[in-house]
């Protein structure tokens, strides 16, 4: 680092001097009025000395004293009223000193009492001291003022009749007073300047410390990647909105935003592109919500949160849709999706304050989270508003979540089985295990209600393990059952150690894996990342058959057929029911032809009439399932469905 030269330091010193003089103006203005008033009072008080020492000219000196004093005060008040510059105030005070001195000195010098005048003139040094010490003039201004007084003293001293010794002594006294008072004035101004420098340094240090504190506070409340508020700042803002709602009824909405399939984007395009994607999404959302008088923060990895003081549910729905569209129109390429969309999108779950007693701050976040789950379950790239009347998002789902925690322990969960029929032979080839849940009072909970709650809360992991162990136990106890198929959630396939837990269940029951089949539902939740594919591969090594359930209801089916060698593909019931029209029947035939070319066995579900069975026979469908084939029941109910000859071959030729 180069040393600072004197030439470089001068501008800095000059700037400091300028700042000092600017800031000292306030002190000079404040001192001008009391200083001049006190000086005028003292000046007028010395009229008594005029009467005693120079009575022959006292009338003139006293007149001058009143004239100068009153005029000076009038001019000062006028300048202060019109907010005149500080220099004009200083000039008024200095002029009052000089004119007051001249007005007193000249009449006094004309007095016939020469001896009194010679001694009386010593008081002239008071005016010199006033210029240097009484007022807070700038140093140069004070020196010039006192020099004028000194000069006048010397002129008058020269003409006043007196001895040479007198002139010499009093001349030296005047000069001593001038030097002394000027030196004291210089010291005072220097001290004022040093005080200014110390105060300036202290202010700068305080300002720097304050700015550092603010910067640290901003850092502690800011997400380093996107620049949005972090979770800590969001929680504080949420608490403020919540308190305002509780105290004043100021309604607001919470919107949780999740970037769809972001893990696949990050894995394929890399972390740098993933960070860039999040930054672009964050910038777009920030611009939008700031125009709507809302705030946004980063709430997790690829999750954002928007807090907005809105008035109606319609406003919430409108803002949610605007947020969804704002990200979609960015057009960030995402070719790794398998849902027919090729750009980055978001799912939005929103919750709105409602009039209800006993609510807690966390409740509205839970409601927004449940709405977000529904948005993702309904295909992503959509917005859902929490509806307390919707059984999948209402408080009832929380009751079910609590029930699921004790379901296995309290024997509230059970399995029933629905037969799967061979269309060609008319014999039962397998049973599908279907989970049932009852409340402690015996009321049944529909699977359509408790399965989504179990997946959302993670309870499906323990329930799934229980279902597999129970199915293996049924296979061990009922050798007449050739195969049992169990529905497996995508959440289970993504869970670490799932294949190992299945192997343990098979080993404990002493059942070969070939008698067990897992039905994997085609849908948007089934992301084809490496963990899922690896798990499916491990399951097939155990001999477990992998079936694709509900084929045709999602967008991922063809990709799954390409990546995984399914043993059975189950065609969704909607295609069979659409066969009442020529177009529907043509679609059904096309799907059957596609699957037959792939070589998989075809299972059609939802068979409810003999006419539908006849159609399956005509198309040479392999397997059928539905109420026409058999309703769900306990495993023992199907013993008669397996003839003795089949019972002996059950282990030898499973599906």
PDB file of C-alpha atoms in Angstrom, residues 328-504:
ATOM      1  CA  UNK A 328     -44.150 -21.231 -15.873  1.00  0.00           C
ATOM      2  CA  UNK A 329     -43.625 -18.318 -18.280  1.00  0.00           C
ATOM      3  CA  UNK A 330     -39.912 -18.239 -17.377  1.00  0.00           C
ATOM      4  CA  UNK A 331     -39.576 -21.251 -19.652  1.00  0.00           C
ATOM      5  CA  UNK A 332     -36.652 -22.840 -17.777  1.00  0.00           C
ATOM      6  CA  UNK A 333     -36.010 -26.106 -19.631  1.00  0.00           C
ATOM      7  CA  UNK A 334     -36.633 -29.307 -17.671  1.00  0.00           C
ATOM      8  CA  UNK A 335     -36.525 -32.266 -20.059  1.00  0.00           C
ATOM      9  CA  UNK A 336     -36.213 -34.826 -17.266  1.00  0.00           C
ATOM     10  CA  UNK A 337     -39.876 -34.626 -16.341  1.00  0.00           C
ATOM     11  CA  UNK A 338     -42.203 -37.448 -17.300  1.00  0.00           C
ATOM     12  CA  UNK A 339     -45.509 -35.624 -17.051  1.00  0.00           C
ATOM     13  CA  UNK A 340     -45.685 -34.069 -20.506  1.00  0.00           C
ATOM     14  CA  UNK A 341     -44.266 -30.701 -19.373  1.00  0.00           C
ATOM     15  CA  UNK A 342     -40.797 -29.630 -20.463  1.00  0.00           C
ATOM     16  CA  UNK A 343     -40.258 -26.528 -18.309  1.00  0.00           C
ATOM     17  CA  UNK A 344     -39.798 -25.823 -14.613  1.00  0.00           C
ATOM     18  CA  UNK A 345     -43.087 -25.281 -12.805  1.00  0.00           C
ATOM     19  CA  UNK A 346     -44.225 -24.918  -9.223  1.00  0.00           C
ATOM     20  CA  UNK A 347     -46.981 -26.231  -7.000  1.00  0.00           C
ATOM     21  CA  UNK A 348     -48.699 -23.799  -4.648  1.00  0.00           C
ATOM     22  CA  UNK A 349     -50.552 -24.534  -1.431  1.00  0.00           C
ATOM     23  CA  UNK A 350     -52.358 -21.626   0.224  1.00  0.00           C
ATOM     24  CA  UNK A 351     -54.074 -21.120   3.558  1.00  0.00           C
ATOM     25  CA  UNK A 352     -56.119 -18.146   4.738  1.00  0.00           C
ATOM     26  CA  UNK A 353     -56.896 -16.914   8.250  1.00  0.00           C
ATOM     27  CA  UNK A 354     -60.310 -18.021   9.448  1.00  0.00           C
ATOM     28  CA  UNK A 355     -62.419 -17.039  12.440  1.00  0.00           C
ATOM     29  CA  UNK A 356     -61.875 -19.828  14.889  1.00  0.00           C
ATOM     30  CA  UNK A 357     -61.054 -20.031  18.583  1.00  0.00           C
ATOM     31  CA  UNK A 358     -58.005 -21.644  20.085  1.00  0.00           C
ATOM     32  CA  UNK A 359     -55.896 -21.581  16.924  1.00  0.00           C
ATOM     33  CA  UNK A 360     -52.121 -21.480  17.032  1.00  0.00           C
ATOM     34  CA  UNK A 361     -49.592 -19.841  14.791  1.00  0.00           C
ATOM     35  CA  UNK A 362     -48.332 -23.157  13.441  1.00  0.00           C
ATOM     36  CA  UNK A 363     -51.813 -24.171  12.300  1.00  0.00           C
ATOM     37  CA  UNK A 364     -51.924 -21.939   9.243  1.00  0.00           C
ATOM     38  CA  UNK A 365     -48.540 -23.314   8.126  1.00  0.00           C
ATOM     39  CA  UNK A 366     -49.845 -26.868   8.495  1.00  0.00           C
ATOM     40  CA  UNK A 367     -52.906 -25.954   6.463  1.00  0.00           C
ATOM     41  CA  UNK A 368     -50.801 -24.448   3.678  1.00  0.00           C
ATOM     42  CA  UNK A 369     -48.596 -27.547   3.747  1.00  0.00           C
ATOM     43  CA  UNK A 370     -51.619 -29.830   3.376  1.00  0.00           C
ATOM     44  CA  UNK A 371     -52.869 -27.722   0.476  1.00  0.00           C
ATOM     45  CA  UNK A 372     -49.416 -27.992  -1.126  1.00  0.00           C
ATOM     46  CA  UNK A 373     -49.517 -31.765  -0.742  1.00  0.00           C
ATOM     47  CA  UNK A 374     -52.854 -31.868  -2.543  1.00  0.00           C
ATOM     48  CA  UNK A 375     -51.491 -29.657  -5.304  1.00  0.00           C
ATOM     49  CA  UNK A 376     -48.602 -32.072  -5.832  1.00  0.00           C
ATOM     50  CA  UNK A 377     -50.899 -35.100  -5.613  1.00  0.00           C
ATOM     51  CA  UNK A 378     -53.197 -33.576  -8.234  1.00  0.00           C
ATOM     52  CA  UNK A 379     -50.540 -33.369 -10.919  1.00  0.00           C
ATOM     53  CA  UNK A 380     -48.294 -30.471  -9.837  1.00  0.00           C
ATOM     54  CA  UNK A 381     -48.073 -27.169 -11.720  1.00  0.00           C
ATOM     55  CA  UNK A 382     -51.259 -26.082  -9.975  1.00  0.00           C
ATOM     56  CA  UNK A 383     -52.449 -24.124  -6.964  1.00  0.00           C
ATOM     57  CA  UNK A 384     -54.673 -25.446  -4.200  1.00  0.00           C
ATOM     58  CA  UNK A 385     -56.365 -23.502  -1.432  1.00  0.00           C
ATOM     59  CA  UNK A 386     -56.874 -25.200   1.922  1.00  0.00           C
ATOM     60  CA  UNK A 387     -60.506 -26.163   2.303  1.00  0.00           C
ATOM     61  CA  UNK A 388     -61.651 -27.149   5.808  1.00  0.00           C
ATOM     62  CA  UNK A 389     -64.573 -29.022   4.231  1.00  0.00           C
ATOM     63  CA  UNK A 390     -62.327 -31.223   2.090  1.00  0.00           C
ATOM     64  CA  UNK A 391     -61.784 -34.506   3.956  1.00  0.00           C
ATOM     65  CA  UNK A 392     -58.254 -34.824   2.557  1.00  0.00           C
ATOM     66  CA  UNK A 393     -57.171 -31.443   3.852  1.00  0.00           C
ATOM     67  CA  UNK A 394     -59.520 -30.740   6.735  1.00  0.00           C
ATOM     68  CA  UNK A 395     -58.975 -31.258  10.413  1.00  0.00           C
ATOM     69  CA  UNK A 396     -60.437 -34.746   9.954  1.00  0.00           C
ATOM     70  CA  UNK A 397     -57.222 -35.758   8.228  1.00  0.00           C
ATOM     71  CA  UNK A 398     -55.326 -34.730  11.353  1.00  0.00           C
ATOM     72  CA  UNK A 399     -57.541 -37.058  13.368  1.00  0.00           C
ATOM     73  CA  UNK A 400     -56.809 -39.830  10.895  1.00  0.00           C
ATOM     74  CA  UNK A 401     -53.081 -39.080  11.132  1.00  0.00           C
ATOM     75  CA  UNK A 402     -53.302 -39.534  14.887  1.00  0.00           C
ATOM     76  CA  UNK A 403     -55.328 -42.726  14.403  1.00  0.00           C
ATOM     77  CA  UNK A 404     -52.712 -44.186  12.047  1.00  0.00           C
ATOM     78  CA  UNK A 405     -50.051 -43.862  14.754  1.00  0.00           C
ATOM     79  CA  UNK A 406     -51.903 -46.380  16.940  1.00  0.00           C
ATOM     80  CA  UNK A 407     -53.625 -48.413  14.218  1.00  0.00           C
ATOM     81  CA  UNK A 408     -51.247 -51.389  14.268  1.00  0.00           C
ATOM     82  CA  UNK A 409     -50.896 -51.463  18.049  1.00  0.00           C
ATOM     83  CA  UNK A 410     -54.678 -51.316  18.591  1.00  0.00           C
ATOM     84  CA  UNK A 411     -55.524 -53.777  15.764  1.00  0.00           C
ATOM     85  CA  UNK A 412     -57.456 -51.105  13.918  1.00  0.00           C
ATOM     86  CA  UNK A 413     -55.875 -52.017  10.599  1.00  0.00           C
ATOM     87  CA  UNK A 414     -56.521 -55.257   8.705  1.00  0.00           C
ATOM     88  CA  UNK A 415     -56.176 -56.862   5.273  1.00  0.00           C
ATOM     89  CA  UNK A 416     -58.909 -58.153   3.008  1.00  0.00           C
ATOM     90  CA  UNK A 417     -58.268 -59.881  -0.281  1.00  0.00           C
ATOM     91  CA  UNK A 418     -59.865 -59.571  -3.708  1.00  0.00           C
ATOM     92  CA  UNK A 419     -59.500 -62.438  -6.180  1.00  0.00           C
ATOM     93  CA  UNK A 420     -57.747 -62.120  -9.521  1.00  0.00           C
ATOM     94  CA  UNK A 421     -59.129 -64.548 -12.100  1.00  0.00           C
ATOM     95  CA  UNK A 422     -57.508 -66.219 -15.066  1.00  0.00           C
ATOM     96  CA  UNK A 423     -59.777 -65.339 -17.988  1.00  0.00           C
ATOM     97  CA  UNK A 424     -58.774 -68.459 -19.906  1.00  0.00           C
ATOM     98  CA  UNK A 425     -59.173 -71.065 -17.130  1.00  0.00           C
ATOM     99  CA  UNK A 426     -61.702 -69.323 -14.950  1.00  0.00           C
ATOM    100  CA  UNK A 427     -59.623 -70.123 -11.863  1.00  0.00           C
ATOM    101  CA  UNK A 428     -58.364 -67.722  -9.194  1.00  0.00           C
ATOM    102  CA  UNK A 429     -54.690 -67.059  -9.902  1.00  0.00           C
ATOM    103  CA  UNK A 430     -53.922 -64.542  -7.148  1.00  0.00           C
ATOM    104  CA  UNK A 431     -55.346 -62.350  -4.418  1.00  0.00           C
ATOM    105  CA  UNK A 432     -54.804 -58.626  -4.027  1.00  0.00           C
ATOM    106  CA  UNK A 433     -54.269 -57.491  -0.441  1.00  0.00           C
ATOM    107  CA  UNK A 434     -56.339 -54.407   0.377  1.00  0.00           C
ATOM    108  CA  UNK A 435     -55.795 -52.470   3.584  1.00  0.00           C
ATOM    109  CA  UNK A 436     -58.754 -51.517   5.765  1.00  0.00           C
ATOM    110  CA  UNK A 437     -58.858 -49.103   8.709  1.00  0.00           C
ATOM    111  CA  UNK A 438     -61.521 -48.778  11.389  1.00  0.00           C
ATOM    112  CA  UNK A 439     -61.940 -46.283  14.185  1.00  0.00           C
ATOM    113  CA  UNK A 440     -62.030 -47.521  17.801  1.00  0.00           C
ATOM    114  CA  UNK A 441     -65.840 -47.459  17.636  1.00  0.00           C
ATOM    115  CA  UNK A 442     -65.795 -49.726  14.573  1.00  0.00           C
ATOM    116  CA  UNK A 443     -66.522 -47.036  11.972  1.00  0.00           C
ATOM    117  CA  UNK A 444     -64.738 -47.801   8.697  1.00  0.00           C
ATOM    118  CA  UNK A 445     -62.378 -45.191   7.211  1.00  0.00           C
ATOM    119  CA  UNK A 446     -62.309 -45.273   3.381  1.00  0.00           C
ATOM    120  CA  UNK A 447     -58.907 -46.068   1.832  1.00  0.00           C
ATOM    121  CA  UNK A 448     -59.305 -43.019  -0.385  1.00  0.00           C
ATOM    122  CA  UNK A 449     -59.132 -40.956   2.796  1.00  0.00           C
ATOM    123  CA  UNK A 450     -56.536 -42.637   4.995  1.00  0.00           C
ATOM    124  CA  UNK A 451     -54.015 -43.741   2.324  1.00  0.00           C
ATOM    125  CA  UNK A 452     -53.177 -40.135   1.197  1.00  0.00           C
ATOM    126  CA  UNK A 453     -52.869 -39.099   4.850  1.00  0.00           C
ATOM    127  CA  UNK A 454     -50.561 -42.041   5.511  1.00  0.00           C
ATOM    128  CA  UNK A 455     -48.387 -41.096   2.537  1.00  0.00           C
ATOM    129  CA  UNK A 456     -48.271 -37.438   3.536  1.00  0.00           C
ATOM    130  CA  UNK A 457     -47.348 -38.141   7.150  1.00  0.00           C
ATOM    131  CA  UNK A 458     -44.956 -41.027   6.443  1.00  0.00           C
ATOM    132  CA  UNK A 459     -47.141 -43.511   8.353  1.00  0.00           C
ATOM    133  CA  UNK A 460     -47.328 -45.528   5.136  1.00  0.00           C
ATOM    134  CA  UNK A 461     -43.819 -46.864   5.831  1.00  0.00           C
ATOM    135  CA  UNK A 462     -44.808 -48.712   8.986  1.00  0.00           C
ATOM    136  CA  UNK A 463     -48.221 -49.672   7.591  1.00  0.00           C
ATOM    137  CA  UNK A 464     -46.562 -50.990   4.444  1.00  0.00           C
ATOM    138  CA  UNK A 465     -44.134 -53.140   6.426  1.00  0.00           C
ATOM    139  CA  UNK A 466     -47.046 -54.502   8.443  1.00  0.00           C
ATOM    140  CA  UNK A 467     -49.021 -55.284   5.272  1.00  0.00           C
ATOM    141  CA  UNK A 468     -46.098 -57.171   3.737  1.00  0.00           C
ATOM    142  CA  UNK A 469     -45.492 -59.190   6.924  1.00  0.00           C
ATOM    143  CA  UNK A 470     -49.212 -59.986   7.176  1.00  0.00           C
ATOM    144  CA  UNK A 471     -49.407 -61.027   3.509  1.00  0.00           C
ATOM    145  CA  UNK A 472     -46.385 -63.301   3.969  1.00  0.00           C
ATOM    146  CA  UNK A 473     -48.069 -64.829   7.006  1.00  0.00           C
ATOM    147  CA  UNK A 474     -51.204 -65.554   4.958  1.00  0.00           C
ATOM    148  CA  UNK A 475     -49.105 -67.187   2.233  1.00  0.00           C
ATOM    149  CA  UNK A 476     -47.443 -69.404   4.828  1.00  0.00           C
ATOM    150  CA  UNK A 477     -50.738 -70.355   6.465  1.00  0.00           C
ATOM    151  CA  UNK A 478     -52.661 -70.878   3.222  1.00  0.00           C
ATOM    152  CA  UNK A 479     -50.696 -72.836   0.689  1.00  0.00           C
ATOM    153  CA  UNK A 480     -53.712 -72.862  -1.604  1.00  0.00           C
ATOM    154  CA  UNK A 481     -53.040 -69.158  -2.307  1.00  0.00           C
ATOM    155  CA  UNK A 482     -50.594 -69.027  -5.154  1.00  0.00           C
ATOM    156  CA  UNK A 483     -49.767 -65.301  -5.144  1.00  0.00           C
ATOM    157  CA  UNK A 484     -50.680 -62.252  -3.091  1.00  0.00           C
ATOM    158  CA  UNK A 485     -50.177 -58.818  -4.563  1.00  0.00           C
ATOM    159  CA  UNK A 486     -49.535 -55.875  -2.226  1.00  0.00           C
ATOM    160  CA  UNK A 487     -49.826 -52.230  -3.191  1.00  0.00           C
ATOM    161  CA  UNK A 488     -46.555 -50.381  -2.624  1.00  0.00           C
ATOM    162  CA  UNK A 489     -46.417 -46.614  -2.309  1.00  0.00           C
ATOM    163  CA  UNK A 490     -43.723 -44.549  -4.036  1.00  0.00           C
ATOM    164  CA  UNK A 491     -42.831 -43.319  -0.553  1.00  0.00           C
ATOM    165  CA  UNK A 492     -41.878 -46.883   0.387  1.00  0.00           C
ATOM    166  CA  UNK A 493     -39.764 -47.440  -2.718  1.00  0.00           C
ATOM    167  CA  UNK A 494     -37.822 -44.253  -1.989  1.00  0.00           C
ATOM    168  CA  UNK A 495     -37.216 -45.186   1.664  1.00  0.00           C
ATOM    169  CA  UNK A 496     -33.702 -46.508   2.387  1.00  0.00           C
ATOM    170  CA  UNK A 497     -33.574 -50.208   3.254  1.00  0.00           C
ATOM    171  CA  UNK A 498     -37.014 -51.062   1.900  1.00  0.00           C
ATOM    172  CA  UNK A 499     -35.816 -54.099  -0.105  1.00  0.00           C
ATOM    173  CA  UNK A 500     -33.897 -55.368   2.935  1.00  0.00           C
ATOM    174  CA  UNK A 501     -37.013 -55.135   5.118  1.00  0.00           C
ATOM    175  CA  UNK A 502     -38.958 -57.146   2.525  1.00  0.00           C
ATOM    176  CA  UNK A 503     -36.246 -59.806   2.464  1.00  0.00           C
ATOM    177  CA  UNK A 504     -36.426 -59.999   6.260  1.00  0.00           C
TER     178      UNK A 504
END
